[in-house]
Coordinates of C-alpha atoms in Angstrom, one line a residue:
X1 CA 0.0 0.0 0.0
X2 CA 1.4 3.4 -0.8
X3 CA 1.7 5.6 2.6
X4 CA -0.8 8.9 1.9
X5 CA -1.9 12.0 4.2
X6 CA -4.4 11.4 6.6
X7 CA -7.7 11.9 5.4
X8 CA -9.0 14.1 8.1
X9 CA -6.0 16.5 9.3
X10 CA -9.1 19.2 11.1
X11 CA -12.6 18.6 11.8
X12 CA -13.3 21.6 9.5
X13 CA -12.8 18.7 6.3
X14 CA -15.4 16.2 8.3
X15 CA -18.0 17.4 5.6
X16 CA -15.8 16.7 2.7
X17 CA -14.0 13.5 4.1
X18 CA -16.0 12.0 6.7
X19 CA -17.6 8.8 5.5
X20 CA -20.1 8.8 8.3
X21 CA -21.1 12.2 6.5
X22 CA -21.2 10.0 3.6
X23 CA -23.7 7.3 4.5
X24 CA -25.5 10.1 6.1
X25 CA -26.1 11.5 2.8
X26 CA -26.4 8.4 1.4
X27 CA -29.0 7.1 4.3
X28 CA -31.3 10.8 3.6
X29 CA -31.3 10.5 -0.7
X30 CA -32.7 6.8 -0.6
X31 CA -35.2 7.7 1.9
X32 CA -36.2 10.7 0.6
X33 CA -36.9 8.4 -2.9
X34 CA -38.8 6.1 -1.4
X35 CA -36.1 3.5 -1.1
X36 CA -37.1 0.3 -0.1
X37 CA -36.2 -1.0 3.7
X38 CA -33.8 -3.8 2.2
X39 CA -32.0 -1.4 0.4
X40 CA -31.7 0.3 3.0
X41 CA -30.3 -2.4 5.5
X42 CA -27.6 -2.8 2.4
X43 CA -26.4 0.5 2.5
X44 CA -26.0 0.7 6.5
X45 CA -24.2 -2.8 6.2
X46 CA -21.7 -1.7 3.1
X47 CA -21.3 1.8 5.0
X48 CA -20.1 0.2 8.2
X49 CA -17.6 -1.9 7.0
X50 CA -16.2 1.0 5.6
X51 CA -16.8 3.6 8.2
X52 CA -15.8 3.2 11.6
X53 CA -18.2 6.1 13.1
X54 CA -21.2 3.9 10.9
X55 CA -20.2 0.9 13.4
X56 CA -20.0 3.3 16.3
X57 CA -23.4 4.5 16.2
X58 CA -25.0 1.5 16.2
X59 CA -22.7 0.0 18.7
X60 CA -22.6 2.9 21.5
X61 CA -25.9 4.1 22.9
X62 CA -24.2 6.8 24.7
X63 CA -21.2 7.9 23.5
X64 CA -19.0 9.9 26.5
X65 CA -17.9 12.2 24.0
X66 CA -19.3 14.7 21.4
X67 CA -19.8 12.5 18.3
X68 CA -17.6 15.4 16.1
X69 CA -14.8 13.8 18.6
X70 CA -15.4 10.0 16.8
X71 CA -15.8 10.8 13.4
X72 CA -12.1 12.7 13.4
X73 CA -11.2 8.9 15.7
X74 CA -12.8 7.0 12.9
X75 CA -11.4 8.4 9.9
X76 CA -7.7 7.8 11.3
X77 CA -8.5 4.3 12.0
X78 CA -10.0 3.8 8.5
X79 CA -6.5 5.3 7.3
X80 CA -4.9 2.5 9.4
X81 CA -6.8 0.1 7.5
X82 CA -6.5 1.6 3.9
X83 CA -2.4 1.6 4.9
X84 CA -1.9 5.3 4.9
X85 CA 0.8 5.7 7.7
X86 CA 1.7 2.5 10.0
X87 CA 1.5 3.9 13.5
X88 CA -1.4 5.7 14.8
X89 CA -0.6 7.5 18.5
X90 CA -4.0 9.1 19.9
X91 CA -3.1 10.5 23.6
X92 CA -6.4 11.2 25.6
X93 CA -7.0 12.2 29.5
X94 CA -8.2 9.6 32.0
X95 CA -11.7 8.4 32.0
X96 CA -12.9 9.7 28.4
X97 CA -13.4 5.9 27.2
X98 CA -10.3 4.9 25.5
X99 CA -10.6 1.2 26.3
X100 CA -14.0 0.8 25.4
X101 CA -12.8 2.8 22.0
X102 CA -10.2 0.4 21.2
X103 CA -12.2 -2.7 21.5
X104 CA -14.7 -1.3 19.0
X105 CA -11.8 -1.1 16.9
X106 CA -11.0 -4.1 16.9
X107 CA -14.3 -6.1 16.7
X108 CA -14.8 -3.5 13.9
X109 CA -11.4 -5.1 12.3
X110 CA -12.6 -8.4 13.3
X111 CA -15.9 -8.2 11.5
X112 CA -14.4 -6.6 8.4
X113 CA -12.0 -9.6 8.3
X114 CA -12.5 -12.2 11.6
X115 CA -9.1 -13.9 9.6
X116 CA -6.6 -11.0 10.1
X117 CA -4.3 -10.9 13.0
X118 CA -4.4 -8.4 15.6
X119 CA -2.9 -7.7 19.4
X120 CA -4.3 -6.4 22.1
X121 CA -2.0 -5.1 25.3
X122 CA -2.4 -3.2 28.1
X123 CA 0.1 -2.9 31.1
X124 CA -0.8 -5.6 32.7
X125 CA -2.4 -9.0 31.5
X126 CA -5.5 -8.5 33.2
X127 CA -6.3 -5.7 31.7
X128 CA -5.2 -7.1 28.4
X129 CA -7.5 -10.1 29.2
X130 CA -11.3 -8.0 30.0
X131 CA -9.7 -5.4 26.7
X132 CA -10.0 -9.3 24.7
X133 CA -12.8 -10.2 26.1
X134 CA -14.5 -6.9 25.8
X135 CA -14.1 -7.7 22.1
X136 CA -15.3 -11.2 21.9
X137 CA -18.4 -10.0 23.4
X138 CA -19.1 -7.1 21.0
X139 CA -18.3 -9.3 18.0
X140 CA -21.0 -11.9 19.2
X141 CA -23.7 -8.8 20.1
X142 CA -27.1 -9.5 17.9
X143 CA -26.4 -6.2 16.1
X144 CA -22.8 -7.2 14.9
X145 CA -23.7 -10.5 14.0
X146 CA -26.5 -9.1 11.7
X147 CA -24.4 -6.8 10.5
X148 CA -21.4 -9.1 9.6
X149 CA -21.7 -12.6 10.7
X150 CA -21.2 -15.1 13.4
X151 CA -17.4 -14.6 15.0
X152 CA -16.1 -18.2 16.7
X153 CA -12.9 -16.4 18.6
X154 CA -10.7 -17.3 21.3
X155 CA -8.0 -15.1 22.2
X156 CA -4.5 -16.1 21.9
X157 CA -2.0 -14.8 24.9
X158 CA 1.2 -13.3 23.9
X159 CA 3.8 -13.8 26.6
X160 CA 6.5 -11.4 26.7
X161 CA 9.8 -12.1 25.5
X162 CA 11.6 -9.3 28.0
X163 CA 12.5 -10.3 31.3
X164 CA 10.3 -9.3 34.0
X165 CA 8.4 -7.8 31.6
X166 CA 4.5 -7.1 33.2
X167 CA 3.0 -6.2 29.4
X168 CA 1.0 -8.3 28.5
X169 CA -1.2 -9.1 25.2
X170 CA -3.7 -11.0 23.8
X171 CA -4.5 -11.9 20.3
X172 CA -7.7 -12.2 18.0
X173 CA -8.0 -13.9 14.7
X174 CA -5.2 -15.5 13.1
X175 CA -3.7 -18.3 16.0
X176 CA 0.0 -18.3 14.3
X177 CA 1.3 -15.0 15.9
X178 CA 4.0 -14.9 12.7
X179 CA 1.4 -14.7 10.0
X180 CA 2.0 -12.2 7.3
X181 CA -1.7 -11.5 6.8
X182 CA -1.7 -7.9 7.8
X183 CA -3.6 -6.6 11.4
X184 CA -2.9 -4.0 14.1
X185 CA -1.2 -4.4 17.4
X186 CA -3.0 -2.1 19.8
X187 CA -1.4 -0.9 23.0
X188 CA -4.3 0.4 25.1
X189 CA -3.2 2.5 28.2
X190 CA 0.4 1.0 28.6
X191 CA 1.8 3.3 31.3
X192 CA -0.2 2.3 34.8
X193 CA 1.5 4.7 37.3
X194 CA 2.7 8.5 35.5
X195 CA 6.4 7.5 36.8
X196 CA 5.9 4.0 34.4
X197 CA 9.0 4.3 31.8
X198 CA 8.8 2.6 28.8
X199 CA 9.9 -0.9 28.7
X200 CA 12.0 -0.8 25.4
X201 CA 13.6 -3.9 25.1
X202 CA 9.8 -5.8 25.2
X203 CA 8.8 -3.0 22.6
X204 CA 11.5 -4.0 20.3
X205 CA 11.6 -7.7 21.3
X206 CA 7.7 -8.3 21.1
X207 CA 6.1 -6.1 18.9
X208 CA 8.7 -4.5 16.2
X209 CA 9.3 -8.1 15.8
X210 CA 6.1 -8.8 14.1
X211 CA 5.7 -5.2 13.3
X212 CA 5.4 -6.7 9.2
X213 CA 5.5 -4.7 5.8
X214 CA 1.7 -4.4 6.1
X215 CA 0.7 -4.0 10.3
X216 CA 0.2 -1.2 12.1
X217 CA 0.5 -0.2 15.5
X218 CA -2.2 2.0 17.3
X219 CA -1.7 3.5 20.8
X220 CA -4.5 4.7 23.0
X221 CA -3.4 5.8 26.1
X222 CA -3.3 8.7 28.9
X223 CA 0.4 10.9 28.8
X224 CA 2.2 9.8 31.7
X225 CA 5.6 12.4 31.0
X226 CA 8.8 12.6 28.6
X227 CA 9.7 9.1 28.9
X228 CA 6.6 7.5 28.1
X229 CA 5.3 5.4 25.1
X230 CA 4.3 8.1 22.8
X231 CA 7.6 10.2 23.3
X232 CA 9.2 6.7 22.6
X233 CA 7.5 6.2 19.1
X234 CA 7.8 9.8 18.4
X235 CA 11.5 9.7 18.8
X236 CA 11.8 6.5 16.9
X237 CA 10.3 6.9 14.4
X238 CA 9.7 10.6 14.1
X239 CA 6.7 12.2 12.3
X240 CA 4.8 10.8 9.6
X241 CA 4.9 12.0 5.9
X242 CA 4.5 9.9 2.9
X243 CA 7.0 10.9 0.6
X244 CA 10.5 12.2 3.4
X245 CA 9.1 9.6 6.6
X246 CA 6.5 7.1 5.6
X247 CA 7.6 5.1 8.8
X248 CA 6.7 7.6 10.9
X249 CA 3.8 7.9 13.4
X250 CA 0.6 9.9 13.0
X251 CA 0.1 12.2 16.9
X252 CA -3.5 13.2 17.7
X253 CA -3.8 14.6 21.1
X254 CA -7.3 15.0 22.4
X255 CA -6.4 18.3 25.6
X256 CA -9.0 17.9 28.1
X257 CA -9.5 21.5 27.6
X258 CA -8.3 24.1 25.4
X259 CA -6.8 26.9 27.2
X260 CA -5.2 29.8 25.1
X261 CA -5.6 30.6 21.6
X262 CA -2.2 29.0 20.3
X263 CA -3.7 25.6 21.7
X264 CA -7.4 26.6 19.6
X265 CA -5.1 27.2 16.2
X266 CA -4.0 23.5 17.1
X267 CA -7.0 21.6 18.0
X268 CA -8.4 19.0 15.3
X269 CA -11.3 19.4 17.0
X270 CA -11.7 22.8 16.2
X271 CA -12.4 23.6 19.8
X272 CA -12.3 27.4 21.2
X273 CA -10.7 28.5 24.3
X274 CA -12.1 27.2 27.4
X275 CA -14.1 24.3 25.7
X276 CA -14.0 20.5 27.0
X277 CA -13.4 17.6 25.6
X278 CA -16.1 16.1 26.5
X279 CA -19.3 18.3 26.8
X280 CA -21.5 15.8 28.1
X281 CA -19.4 14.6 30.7
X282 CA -19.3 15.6 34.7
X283 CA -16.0 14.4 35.1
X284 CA -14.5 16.5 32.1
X285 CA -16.1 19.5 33.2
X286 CA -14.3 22.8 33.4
X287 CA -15.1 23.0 36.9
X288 CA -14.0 19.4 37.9
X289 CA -11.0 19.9 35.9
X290 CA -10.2 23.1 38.1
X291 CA -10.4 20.6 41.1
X292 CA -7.8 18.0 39.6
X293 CA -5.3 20.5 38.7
X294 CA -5.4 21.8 42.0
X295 CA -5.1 18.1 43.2
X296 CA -2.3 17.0 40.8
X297 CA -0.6 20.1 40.3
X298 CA -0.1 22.2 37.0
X299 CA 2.8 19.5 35.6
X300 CA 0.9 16.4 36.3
X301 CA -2.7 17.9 35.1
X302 CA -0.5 18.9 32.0
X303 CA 0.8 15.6 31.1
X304 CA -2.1 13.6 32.1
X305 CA -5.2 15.9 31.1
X306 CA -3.5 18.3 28.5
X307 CA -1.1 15.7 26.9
X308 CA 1.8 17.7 26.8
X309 CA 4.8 19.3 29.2
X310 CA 3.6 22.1 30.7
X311 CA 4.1 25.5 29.5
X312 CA 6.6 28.3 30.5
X313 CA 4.6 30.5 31.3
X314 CA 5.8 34.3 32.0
X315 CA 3.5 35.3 34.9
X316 CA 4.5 39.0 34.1
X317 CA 6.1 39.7 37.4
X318 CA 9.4 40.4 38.0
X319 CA 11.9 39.7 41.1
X320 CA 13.5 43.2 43.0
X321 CA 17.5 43.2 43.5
X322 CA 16.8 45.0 46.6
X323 CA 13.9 45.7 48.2
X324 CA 14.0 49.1 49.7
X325 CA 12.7 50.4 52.6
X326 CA 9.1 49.4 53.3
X327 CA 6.5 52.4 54.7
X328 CA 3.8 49.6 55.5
X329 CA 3.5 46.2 55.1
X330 CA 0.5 44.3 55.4
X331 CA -0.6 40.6 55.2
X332 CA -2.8 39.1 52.9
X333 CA -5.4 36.6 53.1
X334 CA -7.7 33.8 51.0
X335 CA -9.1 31.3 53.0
X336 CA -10.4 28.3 52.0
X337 CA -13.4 26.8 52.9
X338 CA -12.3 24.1 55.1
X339 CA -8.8 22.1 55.6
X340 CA -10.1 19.3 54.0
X341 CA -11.6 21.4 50.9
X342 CA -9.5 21.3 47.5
X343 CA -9.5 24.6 47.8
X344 CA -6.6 25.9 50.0
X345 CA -5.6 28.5 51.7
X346 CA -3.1 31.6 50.1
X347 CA -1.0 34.0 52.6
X348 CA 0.9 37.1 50.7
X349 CA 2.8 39.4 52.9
X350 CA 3.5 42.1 50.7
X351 CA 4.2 46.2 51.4
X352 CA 5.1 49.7 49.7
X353 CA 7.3 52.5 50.3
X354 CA 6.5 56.3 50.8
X355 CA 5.9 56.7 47.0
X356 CA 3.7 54.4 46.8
X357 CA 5.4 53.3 43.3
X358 CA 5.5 49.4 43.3
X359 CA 4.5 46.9 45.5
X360 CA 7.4 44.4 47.0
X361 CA 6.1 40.6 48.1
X362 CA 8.1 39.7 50.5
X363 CA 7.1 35.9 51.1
X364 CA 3.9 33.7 50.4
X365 CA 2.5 30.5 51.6
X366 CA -0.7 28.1 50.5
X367 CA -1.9 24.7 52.0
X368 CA -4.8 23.0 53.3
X369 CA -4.8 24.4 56.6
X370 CA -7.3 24.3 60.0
X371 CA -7.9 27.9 61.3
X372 CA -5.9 27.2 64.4
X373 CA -3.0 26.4 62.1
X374 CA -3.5 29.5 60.3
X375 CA -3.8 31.8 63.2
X376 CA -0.2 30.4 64.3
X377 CA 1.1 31.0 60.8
X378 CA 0.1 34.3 60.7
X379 CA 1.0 35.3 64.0
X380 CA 4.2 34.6 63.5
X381 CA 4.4 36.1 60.0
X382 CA 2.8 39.2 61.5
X383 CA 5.9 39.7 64.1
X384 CA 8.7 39.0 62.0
X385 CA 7.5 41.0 59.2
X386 CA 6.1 43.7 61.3
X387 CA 2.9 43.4 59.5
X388 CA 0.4 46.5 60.3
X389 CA -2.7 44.2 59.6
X390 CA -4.3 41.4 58.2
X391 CA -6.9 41.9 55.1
X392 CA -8.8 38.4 54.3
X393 CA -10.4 38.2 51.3
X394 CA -14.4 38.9 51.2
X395 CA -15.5 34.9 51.3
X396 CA -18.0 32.8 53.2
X397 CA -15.6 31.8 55.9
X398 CA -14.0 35.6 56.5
X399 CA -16.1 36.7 59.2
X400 CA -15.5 33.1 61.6
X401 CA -12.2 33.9 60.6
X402 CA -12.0 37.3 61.2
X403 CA -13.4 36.8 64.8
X404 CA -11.0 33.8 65.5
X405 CA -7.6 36.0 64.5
X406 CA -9.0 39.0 66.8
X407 CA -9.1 36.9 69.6
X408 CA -5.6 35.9 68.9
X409 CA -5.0 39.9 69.2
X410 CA -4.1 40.5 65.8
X411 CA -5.5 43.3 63.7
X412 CA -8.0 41.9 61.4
X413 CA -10.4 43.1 58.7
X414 CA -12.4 41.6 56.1
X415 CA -11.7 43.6 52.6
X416 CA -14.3 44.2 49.7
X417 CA -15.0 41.6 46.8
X418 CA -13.6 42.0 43.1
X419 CA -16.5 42.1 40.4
X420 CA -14.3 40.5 38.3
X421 CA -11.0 38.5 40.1
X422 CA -9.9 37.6 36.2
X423 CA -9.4 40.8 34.6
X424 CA -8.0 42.7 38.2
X425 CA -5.6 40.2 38.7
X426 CA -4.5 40.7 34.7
X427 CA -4.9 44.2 35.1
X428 CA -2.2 43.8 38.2
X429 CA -0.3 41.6 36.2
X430 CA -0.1 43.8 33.6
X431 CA 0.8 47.1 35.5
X432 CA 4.5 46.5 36.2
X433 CA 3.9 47.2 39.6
X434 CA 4.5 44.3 41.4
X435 CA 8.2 43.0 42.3
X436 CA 9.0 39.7 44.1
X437 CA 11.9 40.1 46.7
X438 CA 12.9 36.1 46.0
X439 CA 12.4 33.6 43.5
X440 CA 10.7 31.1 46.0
X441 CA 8.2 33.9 46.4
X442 CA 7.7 33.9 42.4
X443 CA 7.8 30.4 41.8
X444 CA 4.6 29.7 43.5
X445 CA 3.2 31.1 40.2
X446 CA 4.6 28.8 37.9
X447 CA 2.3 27.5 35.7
X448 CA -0.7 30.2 36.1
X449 CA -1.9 31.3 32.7
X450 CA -4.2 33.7 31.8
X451 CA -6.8 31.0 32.4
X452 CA -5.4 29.9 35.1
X453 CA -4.9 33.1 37.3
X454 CA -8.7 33.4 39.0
X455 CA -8.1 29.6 40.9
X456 CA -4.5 30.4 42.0
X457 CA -5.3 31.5 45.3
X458 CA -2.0 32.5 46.2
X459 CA -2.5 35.0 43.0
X460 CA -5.7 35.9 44.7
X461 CA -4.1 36.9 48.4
X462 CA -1.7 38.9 46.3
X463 CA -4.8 40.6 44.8
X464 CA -6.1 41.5 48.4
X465 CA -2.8 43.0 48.7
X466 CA -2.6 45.0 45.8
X467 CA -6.0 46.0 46.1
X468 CA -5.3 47.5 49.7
X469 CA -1.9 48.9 48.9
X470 CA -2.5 49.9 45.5
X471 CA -5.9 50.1 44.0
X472 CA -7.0 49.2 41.0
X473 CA -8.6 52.0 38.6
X474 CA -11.3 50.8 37.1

């Protein structure tokens, strides 16, 4: 087969190129001529075994993500089939069905051709074992049978050739794991644990060994970091183009969210900023995805959710050589709702001089602490800063707080609420007058984009202090 372009590079060409489109089209003309039912049960059963998204919609009653997502899915595994590239990476975040995906592929393989050879493997052979058995029960469905025709399968287990290796696979169709007739080896989430390397001496052992002229290999999996199996292919076999690298490997990455404008202009799914993968799912929510960044952290969430490193971001703050003599200095605070809330607690301690010209942070803190823990914190912060007061941010829990740190004899008040905590703290941002006196200070920024900022709360202490110290025109 001569290796060709993807069909389907943008979901902008879906209604050019998809062949779900296709049958659609198809489907509407012979009904709207009066076609008659058995010509129309030919057309869905030709259309499927040509259109993956075809099979998908009568397999799936409730797809977890928005169908725009399965026909760009589909028309890179028909590729894989019609031998455009040989290796097909798709990296998606956790939970947005990737095994149940892959088994559709394959019984979708398996009913096009119950004969051809394919792998299934996973990182451990359990997993590999329900992935195999997830087909066998999908080819044998009423709907699949009718469709194609009665599959007799028994999966075949590949042992691993690498020492101590714990991947595991299982094969469909073919018994003789050295046929020639051509198939796909899918690896379906190899990497268990995000500090999982890749086992390269099974990869090379196992499955470039029966990688033939005509297979292909197609990973579904969750980014785990630099070292995992995508960065592996990637750097092995670099990426695909038919004519300078036609042994090169074909990258989608389905983000869990898109998050700037350079990341829209990237998107094959044509997504804007601030748009989900997956619309109809709770789990990939924008707000639940707030909550696991602020679980895993902005390098984890990045690798595991976004599918890439994360980015340098410039916060647009700046460190001070020196900072200069301080007229007051004041202590900032946004409490969280509880100790045992993902939301936590941000401290800035923060002050200006005479002029009033810029204002220096002197230190920060954040953490899921109990008020008693915080009143200690701050009392100490108080004296060795000489902090005139303490500003907490207008919130639910201000006022029990505020009573709690008076009784502690500290000077307490409750400052007012921002209309609008994105655009002050980019308008802050933005004003040039804010200097860090050390880079510990800074670095608890890192990673805080301009979608970012409004759930940092140590961004949002510094706000109070700004705010207080010097306010915000608006």
């Amino acid at each position: 087969m001569t290796p060709k372009h993807p069909k389907i590079t943008h979901v902008s060409q879906l209604s050019e190129h998809s062949s779900w489109r296709k049958y659609k089209r198809e489907l509407l003309e012979l009904e709207m001529n009066g076609g008659h039912w058995a010509k129309t049960a030919d057309l869905t059963k030709e259309s499927i075994k040509n259109s993956f998204a075809a099979y998908l919609s009568l397999s799936t009653s409730a797809p977890l993500l928005n169908w725009e997502t399965y026909e760009v899915l589909g028309s890179h595994f028909e590729d894989i089939v019609e031998g455009r590239y040989p290796i097909l990476l798709v990296s998606m975040p956790p939970r947005s069905g990737k095994s149940r995906l892959g088994s559709l592929f394959l019984s979708w393989l398996l009913g096009k051709d119950p004969n051809t050879h394919n792998f299934i493997t996973s990182y451990s052979r359990n997993l590999s074992k329900i992935a195999a058995d997830k087909v066998k029960q999908l080819v044998n469905t009423s709907s699949v049978v009718e469709l194609f025709s009665k599959i007799n399968l028994e999966p075949h287990h590949v042992v691993p050739v690498a020492p101590g290796g714990s991947v595991c696979g299982f094969a469909y169709g073919n018994p003789n794991p050295f046929s020639e007739v051509p198939g796909v080896w899918l690896i379906d989430d190899y990497h268990k644990y995000s500090d999982i390397t890749v086992n390269k001496d099974w990869i090379e052992k196992e499955i470039m060994t029966r990688h033939l002229q005509n297979s292909a290999i197609v990973v579904l999996g969750t980014r785990s970091g630099p070292n995992d199996i995508f960065s592996y292919f990637l750097e092995k076999f670099g990426t695909f183009d038919p004519v300078t690298n036609p042994k090169g490997a074909v990258h989608i990455n389905l983000s869990a969210i898109i998050e700037s404008k350079e990341e829209a202009k990237e998107d094959i799914l044509g997504r804007s900023v601030r748009e989900t993968l997956g619309r109809t799912s709770p789990y990939l929510s924008r707000e639940n995805l707030v909550n696991i960044r602020k679980n895993l952290g902005s390098e984890k969430f990045s690798w595991l959710y976004k599918g890439c490193p994360p980015p340098s971001v410039k916060t647009g703050f700046e460190l001070c050589e020196e900072v200069p003599s301080l007229d007051k200095v004041i202590i900032s605070v946004d409490p969280a709702f509880s100790a045992d809330s993902i939301d936590k607690t941000g401290i800035c301690i923060a002050g200006v001089t005479k002029q009033r010209d810029y204002m220096y942070v002197l230190d920060t803190y954040e953490g899921n602490w109990d008020l008693k823990t915080v009143g200690v914190i701050l009392s100490l912060a108080a004296k060795a800063y000489g902090a005139e007061e303490i500003v907490l941010e207008s919130a639910s829990p201000s006022a029990t707080w505020a009573v709690y740190l008076q009784s502690l004899g500290l000077q307490v008040r409750v400052g007012s609420r921002q209309k609008s905590k994105v655009n002050a703290i980019t308008q802050m941002r933005d004003s040039g007058k804010v200097k860090f006196s050390s880079s510990d200070a800074l670095s608890a920024l890192d990673g805080c984009d301009d979608l970012q900022i409004s759930s940092s709360d140590t961004l949002c202490a510094i706000l109070v202090s700004y705010s207080q110290l010097l306010p915000i025109v608006t």
